[in-house]
Short mmCIF file of C-alpha atoms in Angstrom, two decimals:
data_model
loop_
_atom_site.label_atom_id
_atom_site.label_comp_id
_atom_site.label_asym_id
_atom_site.label_seq_id
_atom_site.Cartn_x
_atom_site.Cartn_y
_atom_site.Cartn_z
CA MET A 1 11.04 -35.86 34.89
CA PRO A 2 10.38 -32.67 36.49
CA LEU A 3 13.05 -29.90 35.89
CA GLU A 4 14.60 -27.50 38.32
CA GLU A 5 13.29 -24.31 38.96
CA SER A 6 16.39 -22.52 37.43
CA ASP A 7 15.93 -24.56 34.53
CA GLU A 8 12.45 -23.41 34.04
CA ASN A 9 13.53 -19.96 33.93
CA THR A 10 15.98 -20.44 31.59
CA PRO A 11 15.91 -17.63 29.19
CA LEU A 12 15.95 -17.72 25.53
CA LEU A 13 19.30 -18.54 23.91
CA ARG A 14 20.89 -19.51 27.29
CA GLY A 15 21.48 -22.75 28.50
CA GLU A 16 22.05 -24.24 32.23
CA ILE A 17 25.66 -24.43 33.34
CA ILE A 18 26.40 -27.74 34.74
CA SER A 19 29.95 -27.95 35.31
CA ASP A 20 33.57 -26.56 34.45
CA GLY A 21 33.29 -22.93 33.70
CA ASP A 22 35.46 -23.28 30.33
CA THR A 23 34.16 -26.29 28.69
CA ASP A 24 30.58 -25.48 29.49
CA ARG A 25 30.78 -22.12 27.96
CA SER A 26 32.17 -23.48 24.80
CA ARG A 27 29.52 -26.21 24.84
CA TRP A 28 26.83 -23.55 25.05
CA ARG A 29 28.82 -21.25 22.23
CA SER A 30 28.64 -24.19 20.05
CA ILE A 31 24.85 -24.67 20.90
CA ARG A 32 24.16 -21.17 19.85
CA VAL A 33 26.06 -21.47 16.83
CA MET A 34 23.65 -24.42 15.77
CA TYR A 35 20.68 -21.96 16.86
CA PHE A 36 21.94 -19.64 14.27
CA THR A 37 22.10 -22.59 11.72
CA MET A 38 18.55 -23.60 12.18
CA PHE A 39 17.65 -20.00 11.91
CA LEU A 40 19.41 -19.73 8.44
CA SER A 41 17.59 -22.99 7.28
CA SER A 42 14.28 -21.31 8.33
CA VAL A 43 15.20 -17.86 6.52
CA GLY A 44 16.21 -19.92 3.32
CA PHE A 45 12.53 -21.22 3.09
CA THR A 46 10.56 -18.24 4.23
CA ILE A 47 12.25 -15.20 3.01
CA VAL A 48 11.25 -16.06 -0.60
CA ILE A 49 7.87 -18.26 0.05
CA THR A 50 5.03 -15.18 -0.39
CA SER A 51 7.11 -14.06 -3.59
CA ILE A 52 7.50 -17.44 -5.35
CA TRP A 53 4.31 -17.42 -7.15
CA PRO A 54 4.31 -14.01 -8.41
CA TYR A 55 8.00 -14.30 -9.38
CA LEU A 56 7.14 -17.52 -11.32
CA LYS A 57 4.38 -15.56 -13.07
CA LYS A 58 6.66 -12.99 -13.78
CA ILE A 59 9.26 -14.94 -15.49
CA ASP A 60 6.81 -17.68 -17.12
CA GLU A 61 3.22 -16.33 -17.72
CA ASN A 62 2.13 -19.78 -18.70
CA ALA A 63 3.11 -21.36 -14.86
CA ASP A 64 0.10 -22.55 -12.98
CA ALA A 65 -0.64 -23.33 -9.35
CA SER A 66 0.43 -27.03 -9.72
CA PHE A 67 3.91 -26.17 -10.93
CA LEU A 68 3.73 -23.71 -7.88
CA GLY A 69 3.54 -26.96 -5.80
CA TRP A 70 6.46 -28.46 -7.35
CA VAL A 71 8.67 -25.36 -6.81
CA VAL A 72 7.88 -25.04 -3.00
CA ALA A 73 8.12 -28.74 -2.54
CA ALA A 74 11.56 -28.94 -4.46
CA TYR A 75 13.22 -27.02 -1.32
CA SER A 76 11.72 -29.91 0.90
CA LEU A 77 12.66 -32.62 -1.52
CA GLY A 78 16.48 -31.45 -1.84
CA GLN A 79 16.39 -31.74 1.97
CA MET A 80 15.10 -35.07 2.37
CA VAL A 81 17.44 -36.22 0.02
CA ALA A 82 20.27 -34.55 1.62
CA SER A 83 19.26 -34.91 5.18
CA PRO A 84 20.20 -38.56 6.08
CA PHE A 85 23.45 -38.21 4.15
CA PHE A 86 24.62 -35.42 6.12
CA GLY A 87 23.50 -36.88 9.25
CA LEU A 88 25.39 -40.11 8.73
CA TRP A 89 28.57 -37.49 7.74
CA SER A 90 28.33 -36.15 11.06
CA ASN A 91 28.26 -39.54 12.68
CA HIS A 92 31.94 -40.43 11.43
CA ARG A 93 33.51 -36.89 10.97
CA PRO A 94 33.94 -33.79 12.76
CA ARG A 95 30.22 -31.90 12.47
CA ARG A 96 32.22 -28.85 10.92
CA GLU A 97 32.48 -30.55 7.60
CA PRO A 98 28.95 -31.35 6.95
CA LEU A 99 27.97 -28.06 7.99
CA VAL A 100 30.29 -25.72 5.81
CA CYS A 101 29.80 -27.87 3.05
CA SER A 102 25.89 -27.55 3.21
CA ILE A 103 25.92 -23.98 3.89
CA PHE A 104 28.43 -23.20 0.83
CA ILE A 105 25.40 -25.03 -1.00
CA ASN A 106 22.86 -22.98 0.16
CA VAL A 107 24.77 -19.91 -0.54
CA SER A 108 25.41 -20.78 -4.20
CA ALA A 109 21.80 -21.93 -4.58
CA ASN A 110 20.48 -18.38 -3.34
CA ILE A 111 22.56 -16.72 -5.71
CA TYR A 112 21.57 -19.00 -8.36
CA TYR A 113 17.76 -18.25 -7.55
CA SER A 114 18.70 -14.53 -7.84
CA TYR A 115 19.49 -15.22 -11.94
CA VAL A 116 16.70 -17.30 -12.88
CA ASN A 117 15.08 -14.61 -14.97
CA LEU A 118 18.16 -14.58 -17.19
CA PRO A 119 17.94 -17.39 -19.28
CA PRO A 120 15.75 -17.01 -22.56
CA SER A 121 13.77 -19.99 -21.99
CA HIS A 122 13.06 -22.66 -19.28
CA ASN A 123 13.11 -20.24 -16.61
CA GLN A 124 10.36 -22.08 -14.16
CA ILE A 125 12.61 -25.33 -14.47
CA HIS A 126 15.94 -22.99 -13.26
CA MET A 127 13.61 -21.72 -10.39
CA LEU A 128 12.71 -25.42 -9.73
CA LEU A 129 16.69 -26.45 -9.51
CA ALA A 130 17.63 -23.47 -7.49
CA ARG A 131 15.06 -24.38 -4.94
CA THR A 132 16.00 -27.80 -4.76
CA PHE A 133 19.92 -26.62 -4.04
CA VAL A 134 18.61 -24.37 -1.08
CA GLY A 135 16.83 -27.53 0.01
CA ILE A 136 20.20 -29.78 -0.09
CA GLY A 137 22.11 -26.85 1.84
CA ALA A 138 19.13 -27.17 4.57
CA GLY A 139 19.71 -31.16 5.10
CA ASN A 140 22.33 -29.61 7.66
CA VAL A 141 19.24 -29.38 10.08
CA ALA A 142 19.92 -33.18 11.04
CA VAL A 143 23.10 -32.46 12.14
CA VAL A 144 22.25 -29.41 13.98
CA ARG A 145 19.41 -31.50 16.17
CA SER A 146 21.84 -34.03 16.47
CA TYR A 147 24.28 -31.80 18.11
CA VAL A 148 21.97 -29.89 20.30
CA ALA A 149 20.32 -33.44 21.36
CA GLY A 150 23.67 -34.98 22.04
CA ALA A 151 25.16 -31.77 23.84
CA THR A 152 22.37 -31.31 26.58
CA SER A 153 21.16 -33.29 29.43
CA LEU A 154 17.83 -34.80 29.63
CA LYS A 155 16.48 -31.84 31.88
CA GLU A 156 18.22 -29.24 29.80
CA ARG A 157 16.53 -30.73 26.40
CA THR A 158 13.19 -29.41 26.37
CA SER A 159 14.74 -25.93 26.97
CA ALA A 160 17.35 -26.15 24.51
CA MET A 161 15.02 -27.65 21.65
CA ALA A 162 12.52 -24.82 22.55
CA ASN A 163 15.35 -22.48 22.11
CA MET A 164 16.47 -23.85 18.98
CA SER A 165 12.83 -23.83 17.50
CA ALA A 166 12.44 -20.12 18.88
CA CYS A 167 15.53 -19.51 16.45
CA GLN A 168 13.57 -21.23 13.71
CA ALA A 169 10.67 -19.02 14.46
CA LEU A 170 12.69 -15.72 14.36
CA GLY A 171 13.79 -16.88 10.91
CA PHE A 172 9.97 -17.61 10.28
CA ILE A 173 9.32 -13.83 11.32
CA LEU A 174 12.26 -12.34 9.96
CA GLY A 175 11.93 -14.09 6.19
CA PRO A 176 8.67 -12.93 5.51
CA ALA A 177 9.09 -9.62 7.52
CA LEU A 178 12.41 -8.96 5.04
CA GLN A 179 10.51 -9.74 2.12
CA ALA A 180 7.57 -7.38 2.81
CA VAL A 181 10.24 -4.74 3.20
CA LEU A 182 11.96 -5.73 0.32
CA SER A 183 8.52 -5.53 -1.70
CA PHE A 184 9.13 -1.95 -1.90
CA ILE A 185 12.06 -2.24 -4.04
CA GLY A 186 9.55 -3.03 -6.96
CA GLU A 187 9.47 -5.54 -9.60
CA THR A 188 11.93 -3.49 -11.74
CA GLY A 189 14.52 -2.79 -8.84
CA VAL A 190 17.82 -1.90 -9.83
CA SER A 191 20.16 -3.39 -12.48
CA VAL A 192 23.81 -4.27 -11.94
CA ASP A 193 24.96 -4.80 -15.58
CA VAL A 194 28.54 -5.62 -14.80
CA ILE A 195 27.35 -9.09 -13.07
CA LYS A 196 23.80 -8.96 -15.15
CA LEU A 197 21.88 -8.90 -11.87
CA GLN A 198 18.51 -7.70 -11.50
CA VAL A 199 18.25 -6.49 -7.89
CA ASN A 200 14.42 -6.57 -6.99
CA MET A 201 11.77 -7.47 -4.65
CA TYR A 202 12.36 -11.45 -5.91
CA THR A 203 15.91 -11.40 -5.74
CA ALA A 204 17.12 -8.99 -2.92
CA PRO A 205 15.56 -11.59 -0.47
CA ALA A 206 17.64 -14.26 -1.93
CA LEU A 207 20.75 -12.50 -1.98
CA LEU A 208 20.36 -11.54 1.71
CA ALA A 209 19.85 -15.28 2.47
CA ALA A 210 23.28 -15.79 0.93
CA CYS A 211 24.93 -12.99 2.88
CA PHE A 212 23.77 -14.78 6.16
CA GLY A 213 25.01 -18.05 4.80
CA VAL A 214 28.52 -16.28 4.59
CA ILE A 215 28.17 -15.25 8.34
CA ASN A 216 27.25 -18.75 9.31
CA ILE A 217 30.10 -20.37 7.68
CA LEU A 218 32.57 -18.10 9.48
CA LEU A 219 30.86 -19.03 12.98
CA VAL A 220 30.85 -22.44 12.34
CA ILE A 221 34.89 -22.41 11.20
CA LEU A 222 35.71 -20.14 14.40
CA VAL A 223 33.56 -20.90 17.13
CA LEU A 224 31.78 -24.80 16.93
CA ARG A 225 33.57 -27.29 18.71
CA GLU A 226 32.34 -30.95 19.67
CA HIS A 227 30.79 -31.13 22.89
CA SER A 228 28.58 -34.30 24.13
CA VAL A 229 26.94 -35.10 27.86
CA ASP A 230 25.00 -37.98 28.92
CA ASP A 231 21.47 -37.95 30.51
CA HIS A 232 22.68 -36.93 33.87
CA GLY A 233 24.83 -33.90 32.27
CA ASN A 234 28.39 -35.68 32.67
CA ARG A 235 30.49 -34.83 29.75
CA ILE A 236 31.04 -38.03 27.88
CA ARG A 237 33.51 -38.69 24.58
CA PRO A 238 31.93 -36.83 21.59
CA ILE A 239 31.19 -38.80 18.49
CA ASN A 240 33.99 -36.80 16.86
CA TYR A 241 35.99 -36.11 19.72
CA THR A 242 39.92 -35.36 19.22
CA PRO A 243 42.65 -36.87 21.11
CA GLU A 244 43.35 -33.72 23.33
CA GLU A 245 39.76 -33.30 24.50
CA ARG A 246 39.24 -34.30 27.86
CA VAL A 247 36.32 -36.45 28.80
CA ASP A 248 34.62 -37.60 32.24
CA VAL A 249 33.09 -41.00 31.50
CA THR A 250 32.16 -42.98 28.47
CA PRO A 251 28.69 -42.94 26.94
CA GLU A 252 25.90 -45.08 28.77
CA VAL A 253 24.51 -47.14 25.68
CA GLN A 254 23.03 -50.31 27.21
CA GLY A 255 19.58 -50.88 26.34
CA ASN A 256 17.65 -51.08 22.82
CA ILE A 257 15.77 -47.98 21.41
CA ASP A 258 12.11 -48.52 20.93
CA GLN A 259 12.02 -48.58 17.06
CA ILE A 260 7.96 -48.55 17.35
CA ALA A 261 8.15 -45.45 19.17
CA VAL A 262 10.59 -43.86 16.57
CA PHE A 263 8.58 -45.08 13.83
CA THR A 264 5.52 -43.06 15.17
CA SER A 265 7.53 -40.24 16.19
CA ASN A 266 8.60 -39.87 12.19
CA ILE A 267 4.82 -40.50 11.51
CA LEU A 268 3.65 -37.82 13.50
CA PHE A 269 6.44 -35.31 12.71
CA PHE A 270 5.62 -36.04 9.07
CA ILE A 271 1.97 -35.05 9.38
CA ILE A 272 2.61 -32.03 11.12
CA LEU A 273 5.11 -30.38 8.79
CA PHE A 274 2.60 -31.49 6.05
CA ILE A 275 -0.33 -29.91 7.64
CA PHE A 276 1.83 -26.50 7.93
CA ALA A 277 3.82 -26.86 4.54
CA VAL A 278 0.07 -27.14 2.92
CA PHE A 279 -1.15 -23.91 4.79
CA GLU A 280 2.22 -22.11 3.91
CA THR A 281 1.78 -22.87 0.04
CA ILE A 282 -1.70 -22.30 -0.21
CA SER A 283 -1.72 -18.79 1.58
CA THR A 284 -0.97 -16.59 -1.26
CA PRO A 285 -3.20 -18.42 -4.09
CA LEU A 286 -5.86 -18.39 -1.48
CA SER A 287 -5.39 -14.75 -0.63
CA MET A 288 -5.64 -13.59 -4.04
CA ASP A 289 -8.65 -15.91 -5.22
CA MET A 290 -10.55 -14.98 -2.11
CA PHE A 291 -9.74 -11.24 -0.99
CA ALA A 292 -8.94 -10.14 -4.55
CA TRP A 293 -5.34 -9.02 -3.95
CA THR A 294 -2.77 -8.28 -6.53
CA ARG A 295 0.76 -9.82 -6.74
CA LYS A 296 2.26 -7.04 -4.62
CA GLU A 297 -0.46 -6.93 -1.95
CA ALA A 298 -0.27 -10.66 -1.44
CA VAL A 299 3.35 -10.71 -1.02
CA LEU A 300 3.00 -7.44 1.21
CA TYR A 301 0.14 -8.67 3.49
CA ASN A 302 1.04 -12.56 3.76
CA GLY A 303 4.60 -11.65 4.62
CA ILE A 304 3.42 -9.30 7.45
CA ILE A 305 0.85 -12.14 8.50
CA LEU A 306 3.69 -14.81 8.57
CA ALA A 307 5.80 -12.53 10.45
CA ALA A 308 3.12 -12.24 12.97
CA ILE A 309 2.54 -16.15 13.25
CA GLY A 310 6.28 -16.41 13.62
CA PHE A 311 6.32 -13.72 16.23
CA GLU A 312 3.26 -15.53 17.84
CA SER A 313 5.65 -19.06 17.86
CA ILE A 314 8.37 -17.10 19.78
CA LEU A 315 5.73 -16.54 22.63
CA VAL A 316 4.63 -20.00 22.34
CA PHE A 317 7.97 -21.37 22.53
CA LEU A 318 8.86 -19.47 25.64
CA VAL A 319 5.58 -20.68 27.41
CA VAL A 320 6.11 -24.36 26.57
CA LYS A 321 9.46 -24.31 28.16
CA VAL A 322 7.71 -23.65 31.43
CA VAL A 323 4.47 -25.44 30.67
CA SER A 324 6.36 -28.89 29.78
CA ALA A 325 8.06 -29.10 33.32
CA ARG A 326 4.76 -29.13 34.81
CA VAL A 327 2.33 -31.23 32.27
CA GLY A 328 4.90 -32.85 30.27
CA ASP A 329 5.76 -33.23 26.68
CA ARG A 330 2.87 -35.62 25.41
CA PRO A 331 0.16 -33.66 26.58
CA LEU A 332 1.23 -30.66 24.91
CA LEU A 333 1.59 -32.29 21.60
CA LEU A 334 -1.89 -33.70 21.81
CA GLY A 335 -3.13 -30.18 22.67
CA GLY A 336 -1.33 -28.73 19.81
CA LEU A 337 -2.99 -31.28 17.17
CA ILE A 338 -6.09 -30.15 18.53
CA LEU A 339 -5.71 -26.58 17.98
CA ILE A 340 -4.66 -27.31 14.08
CA PHE A 341 -7.56 -29.37 13.70
CA VAL A 342 -9.89 -26.46 15.11
CA GLY A 343 -7.90 -23.94 13.06
CA PHE A 344 -8.38 -26.04 9.68
CA PHE A 345 -12.03 -26.44 10.37
CA VAL A 346 -12.40 -22.80 10.85
CA LEU A 347 -11.18 -22.19 7.20
CA LEU A 348 -13.68 -24.32 5.92
CA PRO A 349 -16.01 -22.00 3.58
CA TRP A 350 -19.77 -21.51 4.37
CA GLY A 351 -22.45 -19.18 3.54
CA ASN A 352 -23.87 -17.81 0.43
CA GLN A 353 -21.23 -14.95 -0.58
CA TYR A 354 -19.11 -15.96 -3.21
CA PRO A 355 -15.69 -14.60 -4.39
CA LYS A 356 -15.14 -12.35 -7.07
CA ILE A 357 -14.78 -13.78 -10.30
CA GLN A 358 -11.58 -13.07 -12.67
CA TRP A 359 -12.79 -13.93 -16.22
CA THR A 360 -10.86 -14.60 -19.04
CA ASP A 361 -10.88 -12.53 -22.40
CA ILE A 362 -13.57 -13.77 -24.81
CA ASN A 363 -12.92 -13.55 -28.56
CA ASN A 364 -16.25 -14.29 -30.42
CA ASN A 365 -15.47 -14.34 -34.07
CA THR A 366 -19.19 -14.93 -35.15
CA ILE A 367 -20.02 -11.41 -34.13
CA PRO A 368 -17.20 -9.28 -35.28
CA SER A 369 -19.23 -6.24 -35.61
CA ILE A 370 -19.59 -6.15 -31.63
CA GLN A 371 -16.56 -4.05 -30.14
CA LEU A 372 -15.67 -3.24 -26.87
CA ALA A 373 -15.10 0.45 -25.94
CA PRO A 374 -12.00 1.87 -26.09
CA ASN A 375 -11.15 2.25 -22.33
CA THR A 376 -11.06 -1.71 -22.52
CA THR A 377 -7.57 -1.12 -23.92
CA SER A 378 -6.47 1.22 -21.50
CA ASN A 379 -7.69 -1.40 -18.79
CA SER A 380 -5.73 -4.28 -20.07
CA SER A 381 -2.89 -3.03 -18.45
CA LEU A 382 -4.29 -3.45 -15.07
CA GLU A 383 -3.55 -6.82 -13.11
CA PRO A 384 -6.56 -9.05 -13.26
CA THR A 385 -7.68 -9.79 -9.80
CA GLY A 386 -10.29 -12.44 -8.09
CA CYS A 387 -10.93 -16.22 -8.57
CA PRO A 388 -10.17 -17.50 -12.04
CA SER A 389 -12.98 -18.64 -13.91
CA GLU A 390 -10.81 -21.48 -14.83
CA GLN A 391 -10.95 -22.81 -11.56
CA THR A 392 -14.58 -24.00 -12.07
CA TRP A 393 -15.01 -24.28 -8.33
CA CYS A 394 -15.07 -20.64 -7.89
CA LEU A 395 -18.39 -20.42 -9.32
CA PHE A 396 -19.87 -22.36 -6.53
CA THR A 397 -17.84 -22.34 -3.66
CA PRO A 398 -18.59 -19.93 -0.73
CA VAL A 399 -15.97 -17.21 -0.07
CA ILE A 400 -13.36 -17.47 2.72
CA HIS A 401 -13.70 -14.35 4.83
CA LEU A 402 -10.21 -12.49 5.90
CA SER A 403 -11.87 -12.96 9.39
CA GLN A 404 -11.82 -16.80 9.24
CA TYR A 405 -8.30 -16.28 7.51
CA ILE A 406 -6.91 -14.51 10.38
CA THR A 407 -8.42 -16.83 13.24
CA SER A 408 -7.08 -19.76 11.61
CA ASP A 409 -3.66 -18.11 11.39
CA ILE A 410 -3.87 -17.33 15.05
CA LEU A 411 -5.04 -20.97 15.99
CA ILE A 412 -2.44 -22.52 13.67
CA GLY A 413 0.11 -20.28 15.08
CA VAL A 414 -0.13 -21.76 18.43
CA GLY A 415 -0.82 -25.26 17.39
CA TYR A 416 2.04 -25.76 14.71
CA PRO A 417 4.95 -24.58 17.13
CA THR A 418 3.76 -26.50 20.09
CA CYS A 419 3.76 -29.56 18.08
CA ASN A 420 6.85 -28.94 16.37
CA VAL A 421 9.40 -28.61 19.37
CA MET A 422 7.27 -31.32 21.26
CA SER A 423 7.62 -33.94 18.55
CA TYR A 424 11.40 -33.82 18.04
CA THR A 425 12.03 -33.11 21.93
CA LEU A 426 10.43 -36.44 22.34
CA TYR A 427 12.10 -37.93 19.69
CA SER A 428 15.67 -37.10 20.90
CA LYS A 429 14.53 -38.16 24.21
CA ILE A 430 13.41 -41.79 22.99
CA LEU A 431 16.87 -42.08 21.28
CA GLY A 432 18.91 -41.49 24.30
CA PRO A 433 22.42 -41.08 24.58
CA LYS A 434 23.44 -43.31 21.32
CA PRO A 435 24.53 -41.52 18.29
CA GLN A 436 21.63 -39.66 16.82
CA GLY A 437 22.96 -38.17 13.34
CA VAL A 438 21.55 -40.66 11.19
CA TYR A 439 18.29 -41.20 13.24
CA MET A 440 17.88 -37.01 12.98
CA GLY A 441 18.56 -37.56 9.09
CA TRP A 442 15.51 -39.74 8.92
CA LEU A 443 13.43 -37.48 11.06
CA THR A 444 14.28 -34.68 8.88
CA ALA A 445 13.78 -36.43 5.69
CA SER A 446 10.39 -37.27 7.03
CA GLY A 447 9.49 -33.63 7.50
CA SER A 448 11.42 -33.11 4.36
CA GLY A 449 8.87 -35.56 2.76
CA ALA A 450 6.16 -33.68 4.24
CA ARG A 451 7.17 -30.19 3.07
CA THR A 452 7.69 -32.03 -0.55
CA LEU A 453 4.07 -33.86 -0.66
CA GLY A 454 2.26 -31.07 1.12
CA PRO A 455 2.56 -28.28 -1.52
CA VAL A 456 2.14 -30.74 -4.51
CA PHE A 457 -0.89 -32.24 -2.48
CA VAL A 458 -2.51 -28.76 -1.95
CA SER A 459 -1.91 -26.98 -5.31
CA HIS A 460 -3.64 -29.75 -7.25
CA PHE A 461 -6.18 -30.49 -4.80
CA TYR A 462 -6.82 -26.84 -4.39
CA THR A 463 -6.65 -25.87 -8.22
CA ILE A 464 -8.95 -28.99 -8.97
CA LEU A 465 -11.39 -29.19 -6.18
CA GLY A 466 -11.22 -26.06 -4.50
CA PRO A 467 -10.48 -25.35 -0.45
CA ARG A 468 -13.56 -27.01 0.93
CA TRP A 469 -12.31 -30.26 -0.26
CA ALA A 470 -8.79 -29.45 0.47
CA PHE A 471 -9.28 -28.43 3.96
CA SER A 472 -11.56 -30.94 4.74
CA ALA A 473 -9.01 -33.49 3.83
CA ILE A 474 -6.39 -31.94 6.27
CA CYS A 475 -8.96 -32.17 9.04
CA GLY A 476 -9.35 -35.85 8.51
CA ILE A 477 -5.34 -36.39 8.29
CA VAL A 478 -5.06 -34.45 11.86
CA LEU A 479 -7.85 -36.60 13.52
CA ALA A 480 -5.63 -39.65 12.34
CA ALA A 481 -2.64 -38.02 13.90
CA ILE A 482 -4.36 -37.28 17.20
CA VAL A 483 -5.76 -40.99 17.15
CA MET A 484 -2.00 -42.41 16.56
CA LEU A 485 -0.87 -40.01 19.50
CA SER A 486 -3.69 -41.40 21.88
CA THR A 487 -3.05 -45.02 20.90
CA MET A 488 1.13 -45.00 21.28
CA TYR A 489 0.81 -42.46 24.19
CA LYS A 490 2.32 -44.76 26.93
CA ARG A 491 5.28 -45.83 24.52
CA LEU A 492 6.57 -42.25 23.52
CA VAL A 493 8.75 -42.05 26.71
CA ALA A 494 12.57 -40.99 27.10
CA PHE A 495 15.03 -43.81 26.50
CA SER A 496 16.58 -43.40 30.19
CA ILE A 497 12.73 -43.54 31.83
CA ARG A 498 12.23 -46.45 29.68
CA HIS A 499 15.19 -48.59 30.92
CA GLY A 500 14.79 -47.40 34.77
CA ARG A 501 17.73 -44.94 34.95
CA ILE A 502 15.51 -41.95 35.51
CA VAL A 503 12.17 -41.79 37.37
CA GLU A 504 9.51 -39.96 35.43
#
């Protein structure tokens, strides 16, 4: 259904006011609180993503890239488990309850993450648990999406979802950017002996995320109110209404949800987030292996690159709101998948140049008379850089050039946000006016499952077989998603359009 001109030009973080000034102002204030909650969820994931690997190596020298995959995946695993629960909770109780509970878990987990270097042993397990609890706190994304879907009309939906995705992208920008800025604190940082806290380039971002969480809790308690409208914009009784709230009509829920379209949307959302989780996870190890960056350089440069991608994503969301009004949601989703495919294809290694090899020390006891020069001792304090020789593919796989890496970042930075916002905008429209808490919980769980499996998949695949096989496999997965979308194209329509209440 085409949007009106005023809706096309809706500025970022503003929604169309459709009736009754006080009620609608309260509705959009509440929606903006949801925007900030989505922002916080994004910050909670990205603010430490580029420093997890060097932090893990610092607290446990024996940790390898395979365990890194589990640590990155722990966030998404926690979110996957918690999302349906929070979604179900929000269907039967005021949404303020699951939101405050989840954000409190998030704050506590970030503080826990700041102390994982303190125990005398099993530090990597503590990091794994801390990231799991941060993910559990982020399970409130299901509540956020169901609230925004239920509080907007059909013609407001794409704009509101794009705004929410822009806030998510803003968190995506500020997370790595703040990590890059805080990297200047250094690995030593400042010790707060009273509470046995080491504030350094690894812990400061998590502490900052905890501060954001406290602000979020206050906003939820003081500002958030329950609001719900139907596909036409008429106020209806919220799922968790209170008796004093006035409503205009009862929900229009006749008709069945197309479960095949719902299932297809979940699969597509899984693939989209799986692909990007792979890219997020592998960026730091890949850049350290291919460009011989040190730990600090990898955190700084990848923080800048990811922040730039986030900024690019915000521009994409602003464009998407206008373009979707003219071409529709499904063509944009298809175009985004094609761009992602091209982005990973560009990243495949070609040519005859090979990466710098990081050789391990060789101790040959059969020739004790051969001694290395004294300057070896002085150089032993330097951090080794390059592609580790124990990764045997480093010896025969061509190097990935920085230009390939940046080009891939740009393409994926356009394709991913387009697919992201279009996939769950379509999903919310397919569900229609019925309560969406549990459905959104499953969608979030689907995305979280992708974020769980993606890092584990790529860390093992990359470590054992290298980038050529890893990125070739991703290209195959994207092609499968394009075929699925093309096959189910005609079924991915809004509930009201499917039942003839609105003409497309």
